[in-house]
Short mmCIF file of C-alpha atoms in Angstrom, two decimals:
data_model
loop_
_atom_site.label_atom_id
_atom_site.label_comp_id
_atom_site.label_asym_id
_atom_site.label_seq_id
_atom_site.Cartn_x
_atom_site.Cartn_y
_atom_site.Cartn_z
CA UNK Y 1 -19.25 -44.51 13.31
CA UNK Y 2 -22.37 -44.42 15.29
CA UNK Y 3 -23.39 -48.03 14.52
CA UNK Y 4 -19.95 -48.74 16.15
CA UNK Y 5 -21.06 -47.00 19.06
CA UNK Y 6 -24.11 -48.22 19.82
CA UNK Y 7 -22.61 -51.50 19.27
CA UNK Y 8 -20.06 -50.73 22.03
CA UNK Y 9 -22.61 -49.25 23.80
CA UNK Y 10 -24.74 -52.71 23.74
CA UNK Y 11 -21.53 -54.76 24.63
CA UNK Y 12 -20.25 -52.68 27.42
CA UNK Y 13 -24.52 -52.57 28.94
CA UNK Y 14 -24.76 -56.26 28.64
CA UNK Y 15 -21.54 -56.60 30.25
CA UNK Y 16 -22.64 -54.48 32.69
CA UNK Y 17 -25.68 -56.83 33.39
CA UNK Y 18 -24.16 -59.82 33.62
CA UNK Y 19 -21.56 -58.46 36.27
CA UNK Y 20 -24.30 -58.12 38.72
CA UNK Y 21 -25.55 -62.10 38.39
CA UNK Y 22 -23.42 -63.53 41.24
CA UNK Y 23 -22.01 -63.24 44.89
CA UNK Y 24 -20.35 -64.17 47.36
CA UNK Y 25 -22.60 -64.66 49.96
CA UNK Y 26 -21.00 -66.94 52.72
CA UNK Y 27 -17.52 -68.36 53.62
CA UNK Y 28 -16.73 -71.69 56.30
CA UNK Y 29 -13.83 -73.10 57.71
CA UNK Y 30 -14.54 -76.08 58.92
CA UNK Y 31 -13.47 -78.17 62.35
CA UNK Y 32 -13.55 -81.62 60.88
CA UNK Y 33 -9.95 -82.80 59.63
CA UNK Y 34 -7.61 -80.79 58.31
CA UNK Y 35 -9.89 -77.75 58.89
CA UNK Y 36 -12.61 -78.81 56.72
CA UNK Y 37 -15.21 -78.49 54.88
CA UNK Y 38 -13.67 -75.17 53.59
CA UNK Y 39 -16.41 -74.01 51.51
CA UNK Y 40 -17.17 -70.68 49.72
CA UNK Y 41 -21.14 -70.02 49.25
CA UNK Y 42 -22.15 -67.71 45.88
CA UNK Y 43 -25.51 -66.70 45.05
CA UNK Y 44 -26.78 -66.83 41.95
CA UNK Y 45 -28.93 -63.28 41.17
CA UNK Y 46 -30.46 -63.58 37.62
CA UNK Y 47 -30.40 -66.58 35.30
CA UNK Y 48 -27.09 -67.70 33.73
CA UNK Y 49 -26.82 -69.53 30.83
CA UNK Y 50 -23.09 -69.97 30.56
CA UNK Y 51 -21.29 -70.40 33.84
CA UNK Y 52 -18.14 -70.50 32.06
CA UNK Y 53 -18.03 -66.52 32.02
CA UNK Y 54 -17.49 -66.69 35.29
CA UNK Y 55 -14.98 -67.98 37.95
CA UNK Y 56 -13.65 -67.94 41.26
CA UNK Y 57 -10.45 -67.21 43.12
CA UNK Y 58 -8.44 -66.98 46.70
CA UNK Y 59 -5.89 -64.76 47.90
CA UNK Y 60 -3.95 -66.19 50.69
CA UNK Y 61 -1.76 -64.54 53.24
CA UNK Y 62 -2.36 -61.09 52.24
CA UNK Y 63 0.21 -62.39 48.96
CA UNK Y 64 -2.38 -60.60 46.59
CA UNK Y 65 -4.70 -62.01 43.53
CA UNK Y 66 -3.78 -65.43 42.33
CA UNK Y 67 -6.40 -64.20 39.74
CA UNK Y 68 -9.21 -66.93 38.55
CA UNK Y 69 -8.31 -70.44 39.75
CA UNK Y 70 -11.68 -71.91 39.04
CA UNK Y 71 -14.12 -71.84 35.85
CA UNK Y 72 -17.39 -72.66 36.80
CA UNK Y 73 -19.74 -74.21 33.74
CA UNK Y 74 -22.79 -76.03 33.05
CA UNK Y 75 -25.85 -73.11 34.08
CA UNK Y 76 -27.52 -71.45 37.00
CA UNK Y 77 -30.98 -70.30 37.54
CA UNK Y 78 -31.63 -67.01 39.90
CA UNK Y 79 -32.47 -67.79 43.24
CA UNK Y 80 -29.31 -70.43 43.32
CA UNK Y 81 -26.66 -71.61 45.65
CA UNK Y 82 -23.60 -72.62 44.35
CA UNK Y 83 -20.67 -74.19 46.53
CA UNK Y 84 -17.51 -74.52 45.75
CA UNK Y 85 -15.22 -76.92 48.60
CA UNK Y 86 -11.32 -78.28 48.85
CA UNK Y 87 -12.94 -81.67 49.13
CA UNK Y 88 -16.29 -83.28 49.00
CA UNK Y 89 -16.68 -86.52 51.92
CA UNK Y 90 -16.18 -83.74 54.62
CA UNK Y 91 -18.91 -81.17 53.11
CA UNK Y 92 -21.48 -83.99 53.05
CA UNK Y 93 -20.40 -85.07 56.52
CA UNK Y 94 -21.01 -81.79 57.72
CA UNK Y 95 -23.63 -80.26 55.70
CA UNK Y 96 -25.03 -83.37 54.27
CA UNK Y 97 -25.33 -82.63 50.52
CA UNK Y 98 -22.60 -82.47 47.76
CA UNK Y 99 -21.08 -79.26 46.43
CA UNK Y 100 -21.42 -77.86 43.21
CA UNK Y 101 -17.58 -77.96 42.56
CA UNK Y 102 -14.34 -79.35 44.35
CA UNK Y 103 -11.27 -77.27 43.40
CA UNK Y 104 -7.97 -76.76 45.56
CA UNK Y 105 -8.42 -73.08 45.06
CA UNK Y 106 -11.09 -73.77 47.83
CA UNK Y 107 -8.20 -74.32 50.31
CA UNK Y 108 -8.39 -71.16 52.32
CA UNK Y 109 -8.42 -70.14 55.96
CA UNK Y 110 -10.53 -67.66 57.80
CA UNK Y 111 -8.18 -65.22 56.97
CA UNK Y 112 -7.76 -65.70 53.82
CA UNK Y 113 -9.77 -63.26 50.64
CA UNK Y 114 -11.53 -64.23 48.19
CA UNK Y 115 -12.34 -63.28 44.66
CA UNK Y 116 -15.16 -63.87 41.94
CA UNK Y 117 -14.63 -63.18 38.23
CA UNK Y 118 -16.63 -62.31 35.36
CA UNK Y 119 -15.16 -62.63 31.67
CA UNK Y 120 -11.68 -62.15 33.84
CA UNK Y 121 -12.98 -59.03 36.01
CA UNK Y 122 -13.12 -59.09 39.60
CA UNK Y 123 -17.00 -58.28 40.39
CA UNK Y 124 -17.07 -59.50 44.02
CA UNK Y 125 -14.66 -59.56 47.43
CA UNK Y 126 -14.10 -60.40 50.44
CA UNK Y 127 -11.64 -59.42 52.84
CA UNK Y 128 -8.76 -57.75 51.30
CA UNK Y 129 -6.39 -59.61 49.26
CA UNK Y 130 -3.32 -57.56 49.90
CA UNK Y 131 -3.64 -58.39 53.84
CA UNK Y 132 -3.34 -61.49 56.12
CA UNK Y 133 -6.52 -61.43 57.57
CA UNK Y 134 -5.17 -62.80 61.15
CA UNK Y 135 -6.42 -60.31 63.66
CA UNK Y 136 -8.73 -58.28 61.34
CA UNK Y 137 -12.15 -57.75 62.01
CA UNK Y 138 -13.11 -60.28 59.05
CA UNK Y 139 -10.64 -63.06 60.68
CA UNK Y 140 -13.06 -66.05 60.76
CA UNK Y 141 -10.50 -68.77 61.44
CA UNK Y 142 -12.45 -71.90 62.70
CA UNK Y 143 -15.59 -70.22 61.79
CA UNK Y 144 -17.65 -68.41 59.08
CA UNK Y 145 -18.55 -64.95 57.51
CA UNK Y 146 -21.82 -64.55 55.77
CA UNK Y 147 -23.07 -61.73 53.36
CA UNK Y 148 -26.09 -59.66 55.04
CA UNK Y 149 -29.43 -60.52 52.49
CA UNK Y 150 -29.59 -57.50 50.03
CA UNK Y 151 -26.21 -56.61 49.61
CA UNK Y 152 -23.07 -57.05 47.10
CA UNK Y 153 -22.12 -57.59 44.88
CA UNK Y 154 -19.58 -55.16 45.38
CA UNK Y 155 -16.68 -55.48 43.30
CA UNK Y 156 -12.85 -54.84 43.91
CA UNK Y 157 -13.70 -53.34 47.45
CA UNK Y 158 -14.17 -55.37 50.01
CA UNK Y 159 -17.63 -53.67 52.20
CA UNK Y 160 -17.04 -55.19 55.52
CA UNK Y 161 -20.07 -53.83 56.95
CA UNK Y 162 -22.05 -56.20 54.58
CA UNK Y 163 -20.90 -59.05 56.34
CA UNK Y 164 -21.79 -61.17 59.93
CA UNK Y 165 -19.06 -62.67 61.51
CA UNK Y 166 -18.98 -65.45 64.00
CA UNK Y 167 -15.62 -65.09 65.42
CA UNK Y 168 -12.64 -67.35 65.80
CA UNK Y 169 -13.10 -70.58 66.90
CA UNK Y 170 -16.70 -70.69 66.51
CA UNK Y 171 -17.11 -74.28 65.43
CA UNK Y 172 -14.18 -75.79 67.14
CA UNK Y 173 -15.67 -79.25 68.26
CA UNK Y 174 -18.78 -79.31 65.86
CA UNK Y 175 -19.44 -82.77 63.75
CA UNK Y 176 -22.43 -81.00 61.87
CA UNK Y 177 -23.56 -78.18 61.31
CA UNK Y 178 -27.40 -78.86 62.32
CA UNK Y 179 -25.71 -79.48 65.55
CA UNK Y 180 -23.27 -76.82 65.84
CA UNK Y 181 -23.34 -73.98 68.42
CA UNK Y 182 -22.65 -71.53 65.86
CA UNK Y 183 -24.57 -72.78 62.88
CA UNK Y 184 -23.38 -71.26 59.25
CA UNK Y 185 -25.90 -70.07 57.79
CA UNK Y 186 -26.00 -72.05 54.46
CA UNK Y 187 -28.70 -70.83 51.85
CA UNK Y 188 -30.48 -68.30 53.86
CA UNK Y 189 -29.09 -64.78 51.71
CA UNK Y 190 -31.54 -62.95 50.24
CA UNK Y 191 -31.37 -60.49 47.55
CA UNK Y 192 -34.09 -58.46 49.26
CA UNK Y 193 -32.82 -56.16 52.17
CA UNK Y 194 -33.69 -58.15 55.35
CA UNK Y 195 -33.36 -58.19 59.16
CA UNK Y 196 -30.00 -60.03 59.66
CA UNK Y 197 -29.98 -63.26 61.08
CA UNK Y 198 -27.23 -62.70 63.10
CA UNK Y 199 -27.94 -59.04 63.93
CA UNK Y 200 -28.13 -58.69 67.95
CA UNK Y 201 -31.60 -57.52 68.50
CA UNK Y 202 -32.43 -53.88 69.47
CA UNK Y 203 -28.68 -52.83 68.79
CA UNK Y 204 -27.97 -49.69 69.89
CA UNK Y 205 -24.89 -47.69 70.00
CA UNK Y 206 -24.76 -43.69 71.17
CA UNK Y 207 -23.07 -41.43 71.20
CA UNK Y 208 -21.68 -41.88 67.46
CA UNK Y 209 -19.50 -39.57 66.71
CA UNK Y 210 -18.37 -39.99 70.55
CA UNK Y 211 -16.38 -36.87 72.01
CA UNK Y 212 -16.25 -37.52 75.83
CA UNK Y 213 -14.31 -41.26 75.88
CA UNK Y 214 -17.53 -43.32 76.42
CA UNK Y 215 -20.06 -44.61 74.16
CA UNK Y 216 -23.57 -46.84 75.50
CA UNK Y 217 -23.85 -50.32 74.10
CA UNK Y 218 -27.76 -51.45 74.42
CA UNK Y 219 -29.43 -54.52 73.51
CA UNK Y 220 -32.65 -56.39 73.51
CA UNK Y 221 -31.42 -58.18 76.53
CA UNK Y 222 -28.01 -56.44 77.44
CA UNK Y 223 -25.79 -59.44 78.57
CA UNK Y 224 -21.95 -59.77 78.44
CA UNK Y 225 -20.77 -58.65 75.45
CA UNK Y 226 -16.86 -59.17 74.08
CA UNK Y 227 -15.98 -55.90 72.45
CA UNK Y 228 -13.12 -55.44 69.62
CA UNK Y 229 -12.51 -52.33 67.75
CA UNK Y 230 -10.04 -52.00 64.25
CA UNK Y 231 -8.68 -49.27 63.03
CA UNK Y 232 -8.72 -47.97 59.32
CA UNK Y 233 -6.05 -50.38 58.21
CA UNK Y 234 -7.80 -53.55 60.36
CA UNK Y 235 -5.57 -53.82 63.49
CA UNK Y 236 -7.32 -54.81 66.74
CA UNK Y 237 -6.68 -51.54 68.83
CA UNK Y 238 -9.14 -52.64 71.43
CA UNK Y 239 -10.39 -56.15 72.96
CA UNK Y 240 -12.51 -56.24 76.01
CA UNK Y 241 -15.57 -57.87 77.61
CA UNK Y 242 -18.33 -55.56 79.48
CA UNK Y 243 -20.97 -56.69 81.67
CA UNK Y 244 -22.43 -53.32 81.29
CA UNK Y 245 -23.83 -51.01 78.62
CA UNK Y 246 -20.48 -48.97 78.67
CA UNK Y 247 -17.72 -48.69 77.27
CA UNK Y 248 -14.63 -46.39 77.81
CA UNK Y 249 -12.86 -45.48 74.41
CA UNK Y 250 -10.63 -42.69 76.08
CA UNK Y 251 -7.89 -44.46 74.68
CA UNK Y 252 -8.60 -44.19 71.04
CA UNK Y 253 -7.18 -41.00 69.13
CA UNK Y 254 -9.81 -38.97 66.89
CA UNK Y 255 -10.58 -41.06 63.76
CA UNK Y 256 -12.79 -43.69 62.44
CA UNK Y 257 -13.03 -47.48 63.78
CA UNK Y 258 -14.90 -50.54 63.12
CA UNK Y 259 -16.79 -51.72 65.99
CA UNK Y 260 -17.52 -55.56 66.48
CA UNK Y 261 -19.83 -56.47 69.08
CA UNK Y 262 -20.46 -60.02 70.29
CA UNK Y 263 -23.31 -61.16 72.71
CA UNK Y 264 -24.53 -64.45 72.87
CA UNK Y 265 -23.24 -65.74 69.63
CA UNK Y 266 -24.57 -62.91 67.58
CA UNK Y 267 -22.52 -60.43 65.81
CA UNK Y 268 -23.12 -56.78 65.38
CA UNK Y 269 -20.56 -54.26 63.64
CA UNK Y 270 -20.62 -50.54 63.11
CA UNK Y 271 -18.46 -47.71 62.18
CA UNK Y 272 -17.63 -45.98 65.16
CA UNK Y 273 -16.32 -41.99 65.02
CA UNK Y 274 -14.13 -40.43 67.36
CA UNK Y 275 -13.87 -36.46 67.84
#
């Protein structure tokens, strides 16, 4: 009986293990034809010597799992990108390299969720497969999301505050991505807990919890900023620019929000509590 055990024991720890190998790290939809490149961006953590154990996924439309759509194989050695696209000319157009893999499963919009699988396990998310993503705060239509470096992966539950966003429409009119506006930024996660790329600097938000209606928005260089706040269940209840550091939340009811703050092309987002 014990050998069985510790047998179990072993399987279930090794298991454990090589759940933690891979994730998602960065998402793109793409303004070329069609809405492409549509690319999904996975990081590879520790060295894999079977990429068959693992696999990817979308959910579109909020219509739930479609479970795993794609087995990856061949191997991958930590410190790896992988890409996965719907179609390859437009991904080298754009980014100027091949992917890894070209699978329709790929076909997703910015609000769309995705899924990554190990041994038939969801081990990674984003956005939240059971919603349309249209109007969320992770609604990246005609843009990207990327992971923040030293988080994820994070299994069923999708951690929005992980993630940068660069809002809808962000690429609209871009041939490249060297020459975009609002550049995705392809390879750059780390699995070390950095400053964000796409953090506004010198972010500041106060009160939080707010009790009086108005919270102070400071930055490194305070210009306009586009607000939006979600509630619990990820419906806009607030959209507004400010040319100032406040901002009047009198209208919210007591509870907790998700605060996305744009300025410049940078992204910042926070819980926000109201008493």
């Amino acid at each position: 009986m014990k050998k069985i055990y510790f047998l179990l024991l072993s399987i279930t720890s090794g298991l454990a293990v090589s759940a933690q190998d891979m994730v998602i790290t960065g998402v793109f939809d793409g303004p070329l034809t069609g809405g492409t490149p549509k690319v999904i961006e996975i990081y590879v953590i520790n060295n894999i010597a079977d990429l068959s154990l693992y696999g990817f996924g979308s959910a579109n439309n909020g219509g739930g799992t479609d479970g795993q759509e794609l087995t990856f194989s061949g191997s991958a050695s930590a410190g790896q990108f992988i890409y996965i696209a719907s179609e390859q000319p437009n991904f080298n157009a754009y980014f100027g390299f091949n992917p890894d893999f070209v699978d329709a499963s790929a076909g997703i919009n910015g609000d769309d969720a995705l899924e990554l699988f190990f041994n038939g396990t969801v081990i990674d998310t984003f956005g939240d497969i059971n919603v349309d993503g249209t109007g969320t705060a992770w609604d990246h239509v005609d843009g990207w999301a990327y992971r923040n470096s030293g988080t994820g992966p994070d299994g069923t539950t999708f951690v929005i505050g992980s993630w940068s966003f660069s809002g809808i429409d962000a690429a609209d009119g871009c041939t490249t991505n060297a020459s975009c506006a609002s550049v995705f930024p392809i390879g750059t996660y780390s699995g070390t807990l950095s400053s964000n790329f796409n953090e506004i600097e010198n972010f500041r938000l106060y009160p939080n919890p707010v009790s009086n209606g108005k919270i102070t928005i400071s930055t490194q260089r305070n210009l306009t900023k586009q607000i939006a706040i979600y509630d619990i269940l990820g419906k806009q209840v607030l959209s507004q620019k400010i040319t100032s550091n406040q901002l009047s939340v009198a209208s919210l009811n007591k509870g907790v929000y998700l605060l996305r703050v744009t300025e410049e092309g940078k992204t910042t987002v926070r819980k926000l509590i109201v008493q």
